Amino acid sequence: MTILKILFRNAFHNKLRSGLTILGIAVAILAFGLLRTVISSWYAGVEAASTSRLVTRNAISIIFTLPLSYNEKIRQHEGVKMVSYGNWFGGIYIDEKNFFPNFCVEPRTYLEIYPEFVLGPAEKKAFLADRKGFVAGRKLAAKYGWKIGDTVTLKGTIYPGNWDFVLRGIYKGRDDTTDETQFYFHWDYLNETIKKASAQRADQVGFYMIAVTRPDLAADVALAVDKTFKNSLAETLTETEKAFNQGFIAMSGAIVTAIQMVSFVVIIIIMAVVANTMAMTTRERIGDYAIMKTLGFGGRDITVLIFGESLVITLTGCFTGMILTFPAAAAFGQALATFFPVFIVSPETLYLDVLAALLIGCLAAVIPTRQAIRIGIADGLRRIG
Amino acid sequence: MERGSKSPNDKQNIVEIRNLYKSYHRGSLVVPVLYDITFDIAAGEFLALMGPSGSGKTTLLNLLAGIDKADKGSIRVGDMDITTLSETELAHWRANHVGFIFQFYNLIPVLKAIENVELPLHLTSLSKRERREHSETALRMVGLEHRMDHYPKELSGGEQQRVAIARAIVTDPTILVADEPTGDLDRVSAEEILAMMERLNAEMGKTIIMVTHDPRAAQHAKILRHLEKGYLNDTLKGAHDDSQNPL
Ligand SMILES: Nc1ncnc2c1ncn2[C@@H]1O[C@H](COP(=O)(O)OP(=O)(O)O)[C@@H](O)[C@H]1O
Ligand SMILES: [Mg+2]
């Protein structure tokens, strides 16, 4: 009991030093938490991807297309529940810095294959009825202040010209991890416009999305589809949506690795700072520990005192940092909503925070404890005065 | 304080030191500090150990209080030869048999006066209430019951040393050891502390071993021993006998 009292009071005895150390830990934990959240948001698309959906694209590269005629052939495969298709549009809204994903899809099948995009029945009907209609995610519509019925113009990059669309629906994500920043419109609208300009470029599809009847059939279906188009003019590559999304992320893998490393460097730096604080503190208290040993307290009591003090300081800093992470992540997520459609502090990040703090607290206490225990009482007492 | 039954005129020896040697190692250099020390302390004695700085007074006191290890020789305190005890046994023995008073008071800065006094009682089997009662009694004996809830830094040097005395006597130890207890105090506070130690010795029969290099402090003791360069000199007050000194 007294040992606990002493260690708690020791932890906050030198208010300036403890305060600064706690602040340092809090900031480090905050930085660590935000960096981890950036990484997990990066992978959010992969995590949210369904295992019962496949994506088929041109085997050579994502930038080459596939004929629309494949649609029927894919649909006839055993285990295929539904097929949809779309093209990456890559339009720019007013300015290039306003980035958000936009593409055209076959709307009826797309909405069924992607039940996580929740659209009201009236809005769904309106969207399907309007060839120039589009649907936007809740976050995207909120960011640009779009309301149902508004006309939005995108400047085409792959398909030149100014394209007008009318907002017919705003979807909500079914899960926390659902991307709410997408923009999709009718594939027919794009195709018919292209057809007028050049008939050869028409009836081309960027990717097919396949819903399978059972997730365990996904691998077989993928193989069968690719086999069908083997040795044809446009060979296909079919993979699970997860793998498909991962392929996108792999391009930025080096950046993710760098962020990951920085997040651990932050922890190592703060570990050194806390270790230094504890070494200083323990040196000052060598006399206190000597007197306690003189009175008959043992090495175990001294260990509890030093580890306890170190852990009280690091955990106080850690919890402060964790609490700060939530508003910081909210602000961060809002500012970068279109880059990180899902920016949520995950439970894993919080566990890692606590784990890091425990590690810091214990490691910082090891050497001071060893010194405090090893020093003879007589020598410890001579250090006083 | 229930066990404080040793009467001041009990002539039985409470400490018996035989052929004690101690040296320190500084790197490869061996620095001898005590040579062949043999002496006894009677129960209820108030002994002052004098000698110039560096003569080994603190070392001798630490040895007989069980916070340092001798190279050779035996130290019997009460009915225990403490040179045979292990580190852990020694810690246990100190908690039960020795009260410590130091030059710089050595109170725990984050504990209030009463909590400092109570600290050694946490190693006993006393209940929370008993601990509190004993500590209050000890503080009352040093006249500081009104300073109970003060932290050390809120007390004067003399008051801090009185708290330290209360902490030293609260476990009712066999011997009280004091290393330069007035070394950091002004004259008036020093006299107060010495008077208090005299009273503990006279009224409660406490055996006290006090190290000092201040002759005025030594006046308060009943017996004087001199230590010079590691040798124990004659028992006469102020006696010097350099013939025993080989250096
Ligand atoms: N830990 C130690 N290591 C080496 N020498 C020491 C150590 N402690 C004390 N000494 C030496 O032992 C001698 C006696 O010291 P001490 O017992 O403190 O003397 P006093 O208390 O009489 O001033 C001194 O010369 C001192 O320098
Ligand atoms: Mg000394």
XYZ file of C-alpha atoms in Angstrom, chain A residues 45-234:
190
model
C -10.526 -1.022 -49.489
C -8.880 -4.415 -49.346
C -10.436 -5.242 -46.000
C -13.881 -4.198 -47.149
C -13.569 -6.189 -50.368
C -15.821 -9.150 -50.642
C -14.420 -12.616 -51.202
C -17.481 -13.649 -53.162
C -16.823 -11.064 -55.875
C -14.358 -11.373 -58.728
C -12.970 -8.731 -61.000
C -12.019 -9.547 -64.593
C -9.716 -7.241 -66.509
C -7.493 -7.332 -69.553
C -4.570 -9.673 -68.846
C -2.032 -7.272 -70.330
C -2.898 -4.250 -68.211
C -5.742 -2.481 -66.515
C -5.518 0.270 -69.137
C -6.569 -2.083 -71.943
C -10.248 -2.890 -72.364
C -12.344 -5.990 -73.025
C -15.188 -6.447 -75.540
C -18.737 -6.098 -74.219
C -19.524 -9.460 -75.803
C -17.663 -11.207 -72.963
C -20.561 -10.314 -70.668
C -22.796 -13.092 -71.988
C -19.982 -15.655 -72.026
C -19.003 -14.955 -68.437
C -22.590 -15.124 -67.265
C -22.998 -18.641 -68.608
C -20.285 -20.052 -66.329
C -21.207 -22.470 -63.584
C -21.183 -20.705 -60.190
C -21.707 -17.191 -61.573
C -24.652 -15.427 -59.956
C -24.494 -12.073 -61.684
C -22.157 -10.012 -63.858
C -21.772 -6.262 -64.016
C -19.256 -4.111 -65.795
C -17.835 -0.629 -65.891
C -15.133 1.725 -67.060
C -12.814 3.961 -65.184
C -13.792 7.493 -66.231
C -11.083 9.575 -64.550
C -12.965 12.868 -64.815
C -11.866 16.039 -63.065
C -14.270 18.179 -61.061
C -13.382 21.871 -61.601
C -9.758 21.401 -60.535
C -7.294 18.529 -60.495
C -6.818 18.721 -56.764
C -10.455 17.714 -56.245
C -9.711 14.053 -56.605
C -12.356 11.359 -56.161
C -12.951 8.022 -57.871
C -15.488 8.245 -60.712
C -16.568 5.568 -63.160
C -19.485 4.294 -65.161
C -21.237 1.011 -64.467
C -24.099 -1.090 -65.679
C -26.409 0.286 -62.972
C -28.979 -2.462 -62.387
C -26.481 -5.272 -61.805
C -23.952 -3.042 -60.066
C -26.399 -2.005 -57.348
C -27.256 -5.641 -56.722
C -23.706 -6.886 -56.599
C -22.737 -4.062 -54.216
C -25.362 -4.148 -51.463
C -23.010 -2.210 -49.137
C -23.871 0.959 -51.091
C -27.257 1.656 -49.535
C -29.605 3.708 -51.704
C -33.225 4.616 -50.890
C -35.838 2.980 -53.204
C -37.059 6.305 -54.629
C -33.518 7.465 -55.372
C -32.669 4.125 -56.889
C -35.659 4.361 -59.222
C -34.780 7.922 -60.213
C -31.172 6.949 -60.942
C -32.117 3.968 -63.085
C -34.608 6.087 -65.038
C -32.205 8.919 -65.874
C -29.533 8.079 -68.450
C -27.509 11.115 -67.364
C -28.048 10.471 -63.685
C -25.304 9.667 -61.210
C -24.995 8.505 -57.637
C -22.503 9.913 -55.109
C -21.350 8.725 -51.717
C -22.576 10.618 -48.677
C -19.140 12.054 -47.808
C -18.480 13.173 -51.368
C -21.866 14.922 -51.727
C -21.365 16.599 -48.355
C -17.892 17.801 -49.265
C -19.030 19.636 -52.407
C -22.493 20.517 -51.121
C -24.306 18.599 -53.883
C -28.051 18.114 -53.543
C -30.382 15.761 -55.386
C -31.218 17.294 -58.778
C -27.954 19.286 -59.019
C -26.064 19.127 -62.293
C -22.368 18.356 -61.919
C -19.867 18.730 -64.735
C -16.748 16.583 -65.003
C -13.942 17.285 -67.432
C -12.976 14.037 -69.143
C -9.333 13.018 -69.329
C -9.613 9.582 -70.947
C -12.804 10.651 -72.756
C -12.356 14.323 -73.734
C -14.989 16.969 -73.288
C -17.222 18.332 -70.563
C -19.710 15.800 -69.253
C -22.863 16.833 -67.411
C -24.443 14.550 -64.863
C -27.507 14.979 -62.663
C -27.343 13.804 -59.055
C -30.155 11.252 -58.575
C -29.060 9.477 -55.432
C -26.764 9.702 -52.428
C -25.717 6.357 -51.010
C -24.778 5.539 -47.420
C -22.215 2.913 -46.465
C -23.635 -0.210 -44.868
C -20.438 -0.733 -42.812
C -17.940 1.600 -41.173
C -15.404 0.482 -43.726
C -17.542 1.225 -46.796
C -16.137 3.888 -49.084
C -18.563 6.835 -49.179
C -16.680 8.943 -51.712
C -17.531 7.186 -54.974
C -19.167 8.682 -58.022
C -20.822 6.379 -60.562
C -23.049 6.898 -63.605
C -24.580 4.938 -66.528
C -22.258 2.960 -68.731
C -24.717 3.428 -71.605
C -24.330 7.192 -71.431
C -20.581 6.908 -71.918
C -20.859 4.233 -74.582
C -23.441 6.053 -76.690
C -21.457 9.267 -76.586
C -18.338 7.427 -77.724
C -20.270 5.629 -80.456
C -21.183 8.966 -82.017
C -17.548 10.004 -82.228
C -15.947 6.694 -83.314
C -17.769 3.398 -83.640
C -14.610 1.257 -83.082
C -14.010 2.615 -79.627
C -17.544 1.732 -78.541
C -18.707 -1.418 -76.728
C -15.517 -1.679 -74.720
C -15.488 -2.512 -71.018
C -12.736 -1.695 -68.501
C -13.607 -4.429 -66.028
C -16.236 -7.010 -65.266
C -17.470 -7.593 -61.734
C -18.669 -11.104 -61.069
C -20.747 -12.227 -58.093
C -20.325 -15.937 -57.426
C -22.981 -18.097 -55.816
C -20.622 -19.287 -53.030
C -17.271 -17.779 -51.906
C -15.545 -21.186 -52.127
C -16.305 -21.292 -55.854
C -14.469 -18.027 -56.519
C -11.128 -19.604 -57.394
C -12.659 -22.138 -59.807
C -14.798 -19.532 -61.528
C -11.787 -17.250 -61.966
C -9.812 -20.061 -63.614
C -12.713 -21.072 -65.851
C -13.335 -17.505 -67.047
C -9.689 -16.906 -67.908
C -9.561 -20.284 -69.721
C -12.515 -19.302 -71.892
C -10.695 -16.286 -73.293
C -7.283 -17.952 -73.546
C -5.757 -17.349 -77.024
C -8.421 -14.804 -77.900
C -7.614 -11.259 -78.928
C -8.175 -9.950 -75.402
